[in-house]
């Protein structure tokens, strides 16, 4: 249990059935374990991603590495020692040139977006695991991003959706928690977690149907492209003898007033998405809902820990939004989506470079926050190998869960898509499950060790599932995280 009385609460779904792979398009070749997280402390999530887990909204999944068609290795970059490649430098030069004189490079399709929410490609250009913190950022906590309901099921392609019947149940057991005498915890009344299915307040979601319009107003000037408006503004600045450096510098506050920012962000989402209400709802749920509990620590960064949205501003408009998790030991990139008008600027690469710089800044405030996690590295998919260019970097061994430098991993991965990575044959999992009876469960609003739960539920056949779950999260997490049992 985290400081302040917060528990992580999950439902485990297993992972026996294969489903479509977003990388090689194998219809039944992708296998992963999954669980729905009603709430999650930042330390628990840090420990989980260091065991190969990753979240997509509130769904947390772990690829079955020795079984899935395209093994996905957790990758992290040492931010303080990062060395950009020639490609990285060219991307920065291209962006600086655009900010200085408005020259947009010719768009190049590098194909890195394949396998990620393909249905959104025509509207937004998503790049998984790429974030940014330059070009005038207004950063805010996840819960203040948009008024939207909690997520049911929207995931990257290649991530299996959890069973719908389990997700749509209203779990009153999660609303209040008491502690069984059998549990080791000393607290008897931890704080109540946020309800997973809590509806959005009516005043935030109600919309008034607009009256039928009469078409364009002939007395007003015709609409112009944003690019033309930007060029005109730059010419005016040059005429007024303003320094060009002002247009290329980072502006911490957007031109519009602060009170307009949330509405501008909603406008950006609304303009970019198709008109299908269900599509819009799922997109907002995927990007706006996070299980992470926002928290601060005396030795942590000033912004605190949790999930954040970063707004990218240019000439008074939002052009992109990034989603990231700030955790005790790392900045974990989640998602970046941006306006297609700027797709030729290589925003995925540019944002990752900026996010590494952001991690360096946070490390000055919190020395242990030293890594930048780029998500998964997929060596078997050539278009996903670009993440290995952010060096020095490490890959997570799927068996011992120790970090191995990518230079040592590549020869093994060139030979086989799946590899243990850790060359020490005697090394094992330091957090391997030793006693499933100590795993915590949540049953009828009561926290108890699984051993006590099993005594109450004699004859149940749940031990196999609980043991599998506890082995995947590790002994330490199993003794902290509450596994929901109905």
Short mmCIF file of C-alpha atoms in Angstrom, two decimals:
data_model
loop_
_atom_site.label_atom_id
_atom_site.label_comp_id
_atom_site.label_asym_id
_atom_site.label_seq_id
_atom_site.Cartn_x
_atom_site.Cartn_y
_atom_site.Cartn_z
CA UNK A 1 0.00 0.00 0.00
CA UNK A 2 1.33 3.39 -0.98
CA UNK A 3 1.74 6.31 1.33
CA UNK A 4 -1.57 7.99 2.02
CA UNK A 5 -3.54 4.73 2.07
CA UNK A 6 -3.95 4.13 -1.68
CA UNK A 7 -4.11 0.61 -3.03
CA UNK A 8 -3.60 -0.57 -6.57
CA UNK A 9 -6.66 -2.59 -7.60
CA UNK A 10 -6.66 -4.89 -10.65
CA UNK A 11 -8.68 -7.63 -12.34
CA UNK A 12 -6.66 -10.30 -14.08
CA UNK A 13 -7.88 -11.68 -17.43
CA UNK A 14 -5.25 -14.28 -18.27
CA UNK A 15 -3.99 -14.63 -21.83
CA UNK A 16 -4.57 -17.99 -23.45
CA UNK A 17 -6.08 -16.95 -26.79
CA UNK A 18 -4.13 -15.51 -29.71
CA UNK A 19 -5.26 -12.39 -31.53
CA UNK A 20 -4.19 -10.20 -34.43
CA UNK A 21 -0.67 -8.82 -34.39
CA UNK A 22 -0.34 -5.17 -35.34
CA UNK A 23 3.22 -5.64 -36.56
CA UNK A 24 3.30 -8.73 -38.80
CA UNK A 25 -0.52 -8.92 -39.26
CA UNK A 26 -0.65 -12.53 -38.09
CA UNK A 27 -4.32 -13.09 -37.26
CA UNK A 28 -3.72 -15.41 -34.28
CA UNK A 29 -0.06 -14.89 -33.48
CA UNK A 30 -0.13 -12.22 -30.76
CA UNK A 31 -0.33 -13.43 -27.17
CA UNK A 32 -0.32 -11.39 -23.97
CA UNK A 33 -1.52 -11.42 -20.40
CA UNK A 34 -3.83 -8.58 -19.42
CA UNK A 35 -5.49 -6.99 -16.44
CA UNK A 36 -7.81 -4.05 -15.90
CA UNK A 37 -6.51 -1.51 -13.42
CA UNK A 38 -9.14 0.34 -11.41
CA UNK A 39 -6.38 2.30 -9.68
CA UNK A 40 -2.60 2.09 -9.62
CA UNK A 41 0.10 3.72 -7.50
CA UNK A 42 3.06 5.10 -9.40
CA UNK A 43 5.48 2.83 -7.54
CA UNK A 44 3.47 -0.28 -8.40
CA UNK A 45 3.36 0.73 -12.06
CA UNK A 46 7.10 1.45 -12.02
CA UNK A 47 7.69 -2.06 -10.70
CA UNK A 48 5.31 -3.55 -13.27
CA UNK A 49 6.92 -1.91 -16.31
CA UNK A 50 10.25 -3.12 -14.96
CA UNK A 51 8.76 -6.61 -15.36
CA UNK A 52 7.61 -6.08 -18.94
CA UNK A 53 4.09 -4.71 -18.36
CA UNK A 54 2.71 -1.63 -20.10
CA UNK A 55 -0.56 0.27 -19.95
CA UNK A 56 -2.97 1.25 -22.70
CA UNK A 57 -5.47 3.52 -21.00
CA UNK A 58 -6.42 1.56 -17.88
CA UNK A 59 -5.68 -1.80 -19.49
CA UNK A 60 -2.28 -3.17 -18.44
CA UNK A 61 -0.78 -5.94 -20.53
CA UNK A 62 2.35 -8.09 -20.73
CA UNK A 63 3.33 -9.89 -23.95
CA UNK A 64 3.94 -13.62 -23.65
CA UNK A 65 7.43 -13.27 -25.00
CA UNK A 66 8.28 -16.89 -25.82
CA UNK A 67 4.94 -17.44 -27.53
CA UNK A 68 3.94 -14.22 -29.34
CA UNK A 69 4.91 -13.83 -32.99
CA UNK A 70 6.66 -10.47 -32.49
CA UNK A 71 8.33 -10.31 -29.05
CA UNK A 72 8.20 -6.82 -27.53
CA UNK A 73 11.09 -5.87 -25.25
CA UNK A 74 10.79 -2.99 -22.82
CA UNK A 75 13.40 -0.38 -23.75
CA UNK A 76 14.82 2.49 -21.75
CA UNK A 77 17.30 5.24 -22.59
CA UNK A 78 19.87 6.71 -20.19
CA UNK A 79 18.76 10.32 -20.51
CA UNK A 80 21.81 11.99 -18.95
CA UNK A 81 24.22 10.21 -21.31
CA UNK A 82 22.14 10.40 -24.48
CA UNK A 83 24.01 11.01 -27.75
CA UNK A 84 21.92 12.06 -30.79
CA UNK A 85 22.55 10.44 -34.17
CA UNK A 86 22.91 12.26 -37.48
CA UNK A 87 19.22 11.61 -38.14
CA UNK A 88 18.28 13.17 -34.82
CA UNK A 89 20.37 16.25 -35.58
CA UNK A 90 18.77 16.61 -39.00
CA UNK A 91 15.33 16.46 -37.42
CA UNK A 92 16.22 19.24 -34.98
CA UNK A 93 17.69 21.34 -37.79
CA UNK A 94 14.54 20.85 -39.89
CA UNK A 95 12.31 21.92 -37.01
CA UNK A 96 14.42 24.98 -36.19
CA UNK A 97 14.30 25.99 -39.85
CA UNK A 98 10.53 25.68 -39.87
CA UNK A 99 10.16 27.73 -36.69
CA UNK A 100 12.49 30.41 -38.05
CA UNK A 101 11.05 30.98 -41.52
CA UNK A 102 7.96 28.78 -41.83
CA UNK A 103 9.48 26.47 -44.44
CA UNK A 104 7.69 23.12 -44.32
CA UNK A 105 9.76 20.14 -45.52
CA UNK A 106 8.38 17.72 -48.08
CA UNK A 107 6.48 14.97 -46.30
CA UNK A 108 8.13 11.58 -46.13
CA UNK A 109 6.23 8.47 -45.14
CA UNK A 110 8.58 6.44 -42.98
CA UNK A 111 5.94 3.85 -42.15
CA UNK A 112 6.56 3.97 -38.40
CA UNK A 113 2.86 4.37 -37.63
CA UNK A 114 1.82 0.97 -38.96
CA UNK A 115 0.12 -1.26 -36.44
CA UNK A 116 -1.11 1.62 -34.24
CA UNK A 117 -4.82 2.53 -34.33
CA UNK A 118 -5.07 2.23 -38.09
CA UNK A 119 -8.59 3.59 -38.13
CA UNK A 120 -7.27 6.98 -37.01
CA UNK A 121 -4.58 7.33 -39.65
CA UNK A 122 -6.73 9.40 -41.98
CA UNK A 123 -7.34 12.01 -39.29
CA UNK A 124 -4.44 11.97 -36.84
CA UNK A 125 -0.91 10.66 -37.16
CA UNK A 126 -0.33 8.78 -33.91
CA UNK A 127 3.16 7.70 -32.92
CA UNK A 128 3.22 5.29 -30.01
CA UNK A 129 5.82 5.99 -27.36
CA UNK A 130 6.75 9.46 -28.60
CA UNK A 131 6.28 12.61 -26.52
CA UNK A 132 7.56 16.17 -26.40
CA UNK A 133 8.09 19.08 -24.09
CA UNK A 134 9.01 22.07 -26.30
CA UNK A 135 7.20 24.47 -28.64
CA UNK A 136 5.28 26.13 -25.85
CA UNK A 137 3.85 23.54 -23.49
CA UNK A 138 0.93 23.80 -21.12
CA UNK A 139 1.17 20.63 -19.01
CA UNK A 140 -1.81 19.43 -16.95
CA UNK A 141 -2.85 16.39 -14.97
CA UNK A 142 -4.73 13.71 -16.87
CA UNK A 143 -8.03 14.15 -15.08
CA UNK A 144 -8.34 17.79 -16.16
CA UNK A 145 -7.68 17.05 -19.81
CA UNK A 146 -11.19 16.44 -21.15
CA UNK A 147 -14.58 15.66 -19.68
CA UNK A 148 -14.94 12.00 -20.62
CA UNK A 149 -16.11 8.72 -19.18
CA UNK A 150 -13.62 6.07 -18.01
CA UNK A 151 -12.27 3.82 -20.70
CA UNK A 152 -13.89 0.54 -21.64
CA UNK A 153 -11.79 -0.79 -24.48
CA UNK A 154 -9.60 1.16 -26.83
CA UNK A 155 -6.07 -0.09 -27.32
CA UNK A 156 -3.27 0.01 -29.79
CA UNK A 157 -3.54 -2.58 -32.48
CA UNK A 158 -1.56 -5.50 -31.20
CA UNK A 159 -3.04 -5.11 -27.72
CA UNK A 160 -5.94 -7.40 -26.97
CA UNK A 161 -9.08 -5.78 -25.60
CA UNK A 162 -10.19 -7.11 -22.20
CA UNK A 163 -13.47 -9.04 -21.93
CA UNK A 164 -16.32 -6.56 -22.23
CA UNK A 165 -18.61 -8.26 -19.75
CA UNK A 166 -16.00 -7.84 -17.03
CA UNK A 167 -15.27 -4.22 -17.83
CA UNK A 168 -18.87 -3.04 -17.90
CA UNK A 169 -19.80 -4.47 -14.51
CA UNK A 170 -20.35 -1.96 -11.74
CA UNK A 171 -17.97 -3.11 -9.00
CA UNK A 172 -19.24 -1.76 -5.73
CA UNK A 173 -16.56 -3.82 -4.01
CA UNK A 174 -13.99 -1.37 -5.32
CA UNK A 175 -15.73 1.64 -3.80
CA UNK A 176 -15.06 0.83 -0.15
CA UNK A 177 -12.29 -1.24 1.35
CA UNK A 178 -11.89 -2.71 4.79
CA UNK A 179 -8.97 -4.79 6.00
CA UNK A 180 -9.30 -8.38 7.06
CA UNK A 181 -7.62 -9.36 10.33
CA UNK A 182 -5.58 -11.85 8.28
CA UNK A 183 -3.84 -9.13 6.30
CA UNK A 184 -0.42 -7.82 7.24
CA UNK A 185 -1.36 -4.16 6.71
CA UNK A 186 -1.66 -2.00 9.82
CA UNK A 187 -4.14 0.43 8.29
CA UNK A 188 -7.81 -0.36 8.85
CA UNK A 189 -9.42 2.34 6.72
CA UNK A 190 -7.42 3.25 3.64
CA UNK A 191 -8.68 6.05 1.44
CA UNK A 192 -11.42 5.13 -1.00
CA UNK A 193 -10.11 4.78 -4.57
CA UNK A 194 -11.80 6.58 -7.43
CA UNK A 195 -14.73 4.54 -8.74
CA UNK A 196 -13.87 2.99 -12.09
CA UNK A 197 -17.25 3.51 -13.66
CA UNK A 198 -17.96 6.93 -12.19
CA UNK A 199 -20.07 8.92 -14.67
CA UNK A 200 -19.06 12.40 -15.72
CA UNK A 201 -21.07 15.14 -13.97
CA UNK A 202 -24.00 16.25 -16.14
CA UNK A 203 -22.90 19.87 -16.22
CA UNK A 204 -19.63 18.86 -17.87
CA UNK A 205 -21.08 16.63 -20.54
CA UNK A 206 -24.37 18.26 -21.49
CA UNK A 207 -24.46 19.86 -24.91
CA UNK A 208 -27.04 22.20 -26.35
CA UNK A 209 -28.05 21.35 -29.90
CA UNK A 210 -27.15 24.35 -32.07
CA UNK A 211 -29.77 25.99 -34.23
CA UNK A 212 -29.67 25.25 -37.96
CA UNK A 213 -27.15 27.54 -39.67
CA UNK A 214 -27.67 29.69 -42.76
CA UNK A 215 -24.35 28.98 -44.38
CA UNK A 216 -21.24 31.14 -44.60
CA UNK A 217 -21.57 34.83 -43.76
CA UNK A 218 -20.88 36.77 -47.00
CA UNK A 219 -19.89 39.84 -44.97
CA UNK A 220 -16.94 38.03 -43.39
CA UNK A 221 -13.61 37.25 -45.08
CA UNK A 222 -13.07 33.74 -46.45
CA UNK A 223 -11.27 31.17 -44.34
CA UNK A 224 -7.56 30.81 -44.94
CA UNK A 225 -5.11 28.03 -44.32
CA UNK A 226 -3.28 28.19 -41.03
CA UNK A 227 0.04 27.98 -42.87
CA UNK A 228 -0.74 31.15 -44.84
CA UNK A 229 -1.74 32.97 -41.67
CA UNK A 230 1.53 31.97 -40.01
CA UNK A 231 3.58 33.23 -42.97
CA UNK A 232 1.76 36.54 -42.92
CA UNK A 233 2.43 36.96 -39.22
CA UNK A 234 6.10 36.25 -39.70
CA UNK A 235 6.32 38.85 -42.46
CA UNK A 236 4.72 41.38 -40.16
CA UNK A 237 7.23 40.57 -37.47
CA UNK A 238 10.10 41.02 -39.91
CA UNK A 239 8.72 44.37 -40.99
CA UNK A 240 8.55 45.45 -37.38
CA UNK A 241 12.22 44.41 -37.02
CA UNK A 242 11.58 41.75 -34.43
CA UNK A 243 14.35 39.29 -33.92
CA UNK A 244 13.87 36.01 -35.69
CA UNK A 245 15.10 34.22 -32.62
CA UNK A 246 11.81 34.97 -30.89
CA UNK A 247 9.91 32.77 -33.31
CA UNK A 248 12.34 29.92 -32.81
CA UNK A 249 12.46 30.03 -29.02
CA UNK A 250 10.33 28.01 -26.64
CA UNK A 251 7.33 30.01 -25.45
CA UNK A 252 6.16 28.70 -22.07
CA UNK A 253 2.76 30.39 -22.31
CA UNK A 254 0.52 30.18 -25.40
CA UNK A 255 -0.68 33.34 -27.06
CA UNK A 256 -4.24 32.69 -26.02
CA UNK A 257 -5.27 33.30 -22.44
CA UNK A 258 -4.99 30.44 -19.94
CA UNK A 259 -8.75 30.25 -19.55
CA UNK A 260 -9.05 29.31 -23.21
CA UNK A 261 -6.66 26.35 -23.06
CA UNK A 262 -9.10 23.53 -22.16
CA UNK A 263 -11.54 24.65 -24.85
CA UNK A 264 -8.74 24.89 -27.40
CA UNK A 265 -7.71 21.34 -26.60
CA UNK A 266 -11.27 20.09 -27.07
CA UNK A 267 -11.44 21.96 -30.36
CA UNK A 268 -8.23 20.26 -31.46
CA UNK A 269 -9.69 16.83 -30.66
CA UNK A 270 -13.06 17.63 -32.27
CA UNK A 271 -11.56 18.95 -35.48
CA UNK A 272 -9.25 15.98 -35.86
CA UNK A 273 -11.62 13.08 -35.20
CA UNK A 274 -14.31 11.62 -37.45
CA UNK A 275 -17.90 12.60 -36.72
CA UNK A 276 -18.77 9.14 -35.36
CA UNK A 277 -19.72 9.74 -31.67
CA UNK A 278 -18.60 6.26 -30.64
CA UNK A 279 -15.25 6.75 -32.26
CA UNK A 280 -14.81 10.06 -30.47
CA UNK A 281 -15.80 8.58 -27.13
CA UNK A 282 -13.38 5.67 -27.45
CA UNK A 283 -10.57 7.97 -28.52
CA UNK A 284 -11.13 10.23 -25.52
CA UNK A 285 -11.30 7.26 -23.18
CA UNK A 286 -8.03 5.91 -24.53
CA UNK A 287 -6.18 9.22 -24.18
CA UNK A 288 -7.82 10.71 -21.10
CA UNK A 289 -8.19 7.84 -18.68
CA UNK A 290 -5.29 6.62 -16.56
CA UNK A 291 -5.22 4.35 -13.51
CA UNK A 292 -2.25 6.18 -11.97
CA UNK A 293 -2.86 8.03 -8.73
CA UNK A 294 -1.35 11.53 -8.80
CA UNK A 295 1.07 12.05 -5.93
CA UNK A 296 4.03 14.10 -4.78
CA UNK A 297 7.14 13.25 -2.77
CA UNK A 298 9.73 15.37 -0.94
CA UNK A 299 12.49 13.94 -3.13
CA UNK A 300 10.38 13.89 -6.29
CA UNK A 301 10.03 16.35 -9.19
CA UNK A 302 8.12 19.60 -8.69
CA UNK A 303 5.30 18.50 -11.01
CA UNK A 304 4.76 15.34 -8.98
CA UNK A 305 4.12 11.83 -10.25
CA UNK A 306 1.25 10.51 -12.35
CA UNK A 307 -0.15 10.83 -15.86
CA UNK A 308 0.09 14.12 -17.72
CA UNK A 309 -0.94 15.73 -20.99
CA UNK A 310 1.38 18.12 -22.76
CA UNK A 311 -0.06 20.61 -25.20
CA UNK A 312 2.06 21.81 -28.11
CA UNK A 313 1.29 25.38 -29.12
CA UNK A 314 2.24 27.22 -32.30
CA UNK A 315 0.97 30.68 -33.21
CA UNK A 316 -1.81 30.48 -30.64
CA UNK A 317 -3.13 27.06 -31.65
CA UNK A 318 -2.56 23.55 -30.36
CA UNK A 319 -0.85 21.40 -32.96
CA UNK A 320 -0.17 18.27 -30.91
CA UNK A 321 -0.80 16.65 -27.55
CA UNK A 322 1.45 14.18 -25.78
CA UNK A 323 0.57 11.72 -23.03
CA UNK A 324 3.23 10.64 -20.56
CA UNK A 325 3.63 9.02 -17.16
CA UNK A 326 6.10 10.48 -14.68
CA UNK A 327 7.19 7.68 -12.36
CA UNK A 328 9.72 7.41 -9.51
CA UNK A 329 12.56 6.24 -11.77
CA UNK A 330 11.57 7.35 -15.24
CA UNK A 331 9.50 9.31 -17.69
CA UNK A 332 7.44 6.74 -19.60
CA UNK A 333 6.12 7.86 -22.95
CA UNK A 334 2.59 6.73 -23.71
CA UNK A 335 1.27 8.44 -26.82
CA UNK A 336 1.59 11.43 -29.12
CA UNK A 337 -1.00 12.62 -31.61
CA UNK A 338 -0.72 15.66 -33.82
CA UNK A 339 -2.39 17.56 -36.61
CA UNK A 340 -1.66 16.01 -40.04
CA UNK A 341 -0.62 19.43 -41.39
CA UNK A 342 2.65 18.95 -39.47
CA UNK A 343 3.33 15.32 -40.37
CA UNK A 344 6.40 16.19 -42.47
CA UNK A 345 8.24 17.61 -39.44
CA UNK A 346 9.05 14.14 -38.01
CA UNK A 347 7.31 15.06 -34.78
CA UNK A 348 7.73 11.55 -33.43
CA UNK A 349 11.52 11.81 -33.50
CA UNK A 350 11.55 15.46 -32.49
CA UNK A 351 9.26 14.86 -29.55
CA UNK A 352 11.33 11.93 -28.26
CA UNK A 353 14.45 14.09 -28.31
CA UNK A 354 12.63 16.81 -26.42
CA UNK A 355 11.29 14.30 -23.92
CA UNK A 356 14.79 13.07 -23.21
CA UNK A 357 15.77 16.67 -22.48
CA UNK A 358 12.73 16.93 -20.20
CA UNK A 359 13.85 13.81 -18.32
CA UNK A 360 17.24 15.44 -17.78
CA UNK A 361 15.50 18.44 -16.23
CA UNK A 362 13.48 16.25 -13.89
CA UNK A 363 16.60 14.34 -12.89
CA UNK A 364 18.07 17.58 -11.53
CA UNK A 365 15.12 17.74 -9.11
CA UNK A 366 14.98 13.99 -8.43
CA UNK A 367 18.30 12.19 -9.09
CA UNK A 368 16.76 8.71 -9.21
CA UNK A 369 14.48 9.76 -12.09
CA UNK A 370 17.15 9.00 -14.67
CA UNK A 371 15.55 7.03 -17.50
CA UNK A 372 13.33 7.62 -20.49
CA UNK A 373 11.15 4.63 -21.38
CA UNK A 374 10.17 4.42 -25.05
CA UNK A 375 7.71 1.56 -24.68
CA UNK A 376 8.48 -1.66 -26.55
CA UNK A 377 11.32 -2.45 -28.93
CA UNK A 378 10.29 -4.97 -31.62
CA UNK A 379 13.39 -6.28 -33.37
CA UNK A 380 11.44 -8.70 -35.57
CA UNK A 381 9.64 -5.72 -37.14
CA UNK A 382 12.23 -3.58 -39.02
CA UNK A 383 10.00 -0.51 -38.90
CA UNK A 384 10.05 -0.62 -35.08
CA UNK A 385 13.83 -0.81 -34.71
CA UNK A 386 14.18 2.98 -34.74
CA UNK A 387 13.74 3.02 -30.96
CA UNK A 388 17.12 1.35 -30.68
CA UNK A 389 18.74 4.50 -32.08
CA UNK A 390 18.22 6.38 -28.80
CA UNK A 391 21.41 5.38 -27.02
CA UNK A 392 22.77 4.45 -24.60
CA UNK A 393 19.80 2.18 -24.05
CA UNK A 394 18.92 -1.13 -22.42
CA UNK A 395 16.48 -3.93 -23.12
CA UNK A 396 14.71 -5.86 -20.37
CA UNK A 397 15.52 -9.55 -20.12
CA UNK A 398 12.15 -11.39 -20.32
CA UNK A 399 13.23 -14.11 -17.90
CA UNK A 400 15.39 -12.47 -15.21
CA UNK A 401 14.06 -8.90 -15.56
CA UNK A 402 17.49 -7.31 -15.49
CA UNK A 403 18.57 -4.63 -17.95
CA UNK A 404 21.04 -5.53 -20.69
CA UNK A 405 22.70 -2.97 -22.98
CA UNK A 406 21.21 -3.06 -26.47
CA UNK A 407 24.62 -3.60 -28.06
CA UNK A 408 24.85 -6.97 -26.28
CA UNK A 409 21.25 -7.85 -27.19
CA UNK A 410 21.28 -7.25 -30.95
CA UNK A 411 23.46 -10.27 -31.91
CA UNK A 412 21.04 -12.55 -30.04
CA UNK A 413 17.97 -10.93 -31.61
CA UNK A 414 19.47 -11.18 -35.09
CA UNK A 415 19.58 -14.94 -34.55
CA UNK A 416 16.20 -15.39 -32.88
CA UNK A 417 13.18 -13.11 -32.38
CA UNK A 418 12.97 -14.33 -28.78
CA UNK A 419 16.01 -14.32 -26.56
CA UNK A 420 16.68 -14.52 -22.85
CA UNK A 421 19.16 -11.58 -23.29
CA UNK A 422 20.79 -12.12 -19.90
CA UNK A 423 23.91 -14.14 -20.65
CA UNK A 424 24.31 -15.32 -17.08
CA UNK A 425 22.81 -18.81 -17.23
CA UNK A 426 22.63 -19.05 -13.44
CA UNK A 427 20.73 -15.79 -12.96
CA UNK A 428 17.06 -15.99 -12.07
CA UNK A 429 14.10 -13.75 -11.31
CA UNK A 430 14.82 -11.96 -8.02
CA UNK A 431 11.09 -11.32 -7.56
CA UNK A 432 9.96 -14.82 -8.45
CA UNK A 433 6.81 -15.98 -6.65
CA UNK A 434 7.63 -17.78 -3.42
CA UNK A 435 4.34 -17.78 -1.53
CA UNK A 436 1.05 -17.26 -3.35
CA UNK A 437 -0.73 -17.24 0.01
CA UNK A 438 0.69 -13.78 0.74
CA UNK A 439 -0.77 -12.23 -2.39
CA UNK A 440 -3.44 -9.69 -1.48
CA UNK A 441 -6.98 -9.98 -2.79
CA UNK A 442 -10.03 -7.75 -2.54
CA UNK A 443 -13.18 -9.71 -1.78
CA UNK A 444 -16.48 -8.15 -0.70
CA UNK A 445 -14.79 -4.85 0.13
CA UNK A 446 -12.29 -6.59 2.37
CA UNK A 447 -8.53 -6.84 1.88
CA UNK A 448 -7.05 -10.20 2.82
CA UNK A 449 -4.15 -12.51 1.89
CA UNK A 450 -5.03 -15.13 -0.68
CA UNK A 451 -4.47 -17.83 1.94
CA UNK A 452 -7.33 -16.42 4.02
CA UNK A 453 -9.49 -16.01 0.93
CA UNK A 454 -8.85 -19.61 -0.11
CA UNK A 455 -10.00 -20.86 3.30
CA UNK A 456 -13.26 -18.95 2.90
CA UNK A 457 -13.76 -20.23 -0.63
CA UNK A 458 -13.07 -23.93 -0.17
CA UNK A 459 -13.52 -25.94 -3.32
CA UNK A 460 -12.92 -23.01 -5.70
CA UNK A 461 -10.57 -23.54 -8.63
CA UNK A 462 -9.06 -20.07 -8.63
CA UNK A 463 -5.59 -20.90 -7.35
CA UNK A 464 -4.17 -21.55 -10.82
CA UNK A 465 -5.20 -18.11 -12.08
CA UNK A 466 -4.06 -16.34 -8.91
CA UNK A 467 -0.72 -18.14 -9.00
CA UNK A 468 -0.23 -17.20 -12.66
CA UNK A 469 -1.06 -13.55 -11.93
CA UNK A 470 1.21 -13.40 -8.87
CA UNK A 471 4.08 -14.96 -10.79
CA UNK A 472 3.76 -12.36 -13.55
CA UNK A 473 3.68 -9.33 -11.26
CA UNK A 474 6.29 -10.76 -8.86
CA UNK A 475 6.20 -11.47 -5.14
CA UNK A 476 6.60 -7.84 -4.02
CA UNK A 477 3.81 -6.47 -6.22
CA UNK A 478 1.57 -9.42 -5.40
CA UNK A 479 1.82 -8.47 -1.72
CA UNK A 480 0.95 -4.82 -2.44
CA UNK A 481 -1.56 -4.86 -5.30
CA UNK A 482 -5.16 -5.93 -4.61
CA UNK A 483 -6.45 -8.63 -6.95
CA UNK A 484 -10.22 -8.27 -7.25
CA UNK A 485 -12.21 -11.43 -6.65
CA UNK A 486 -15.98 -11.50 -7.02
#
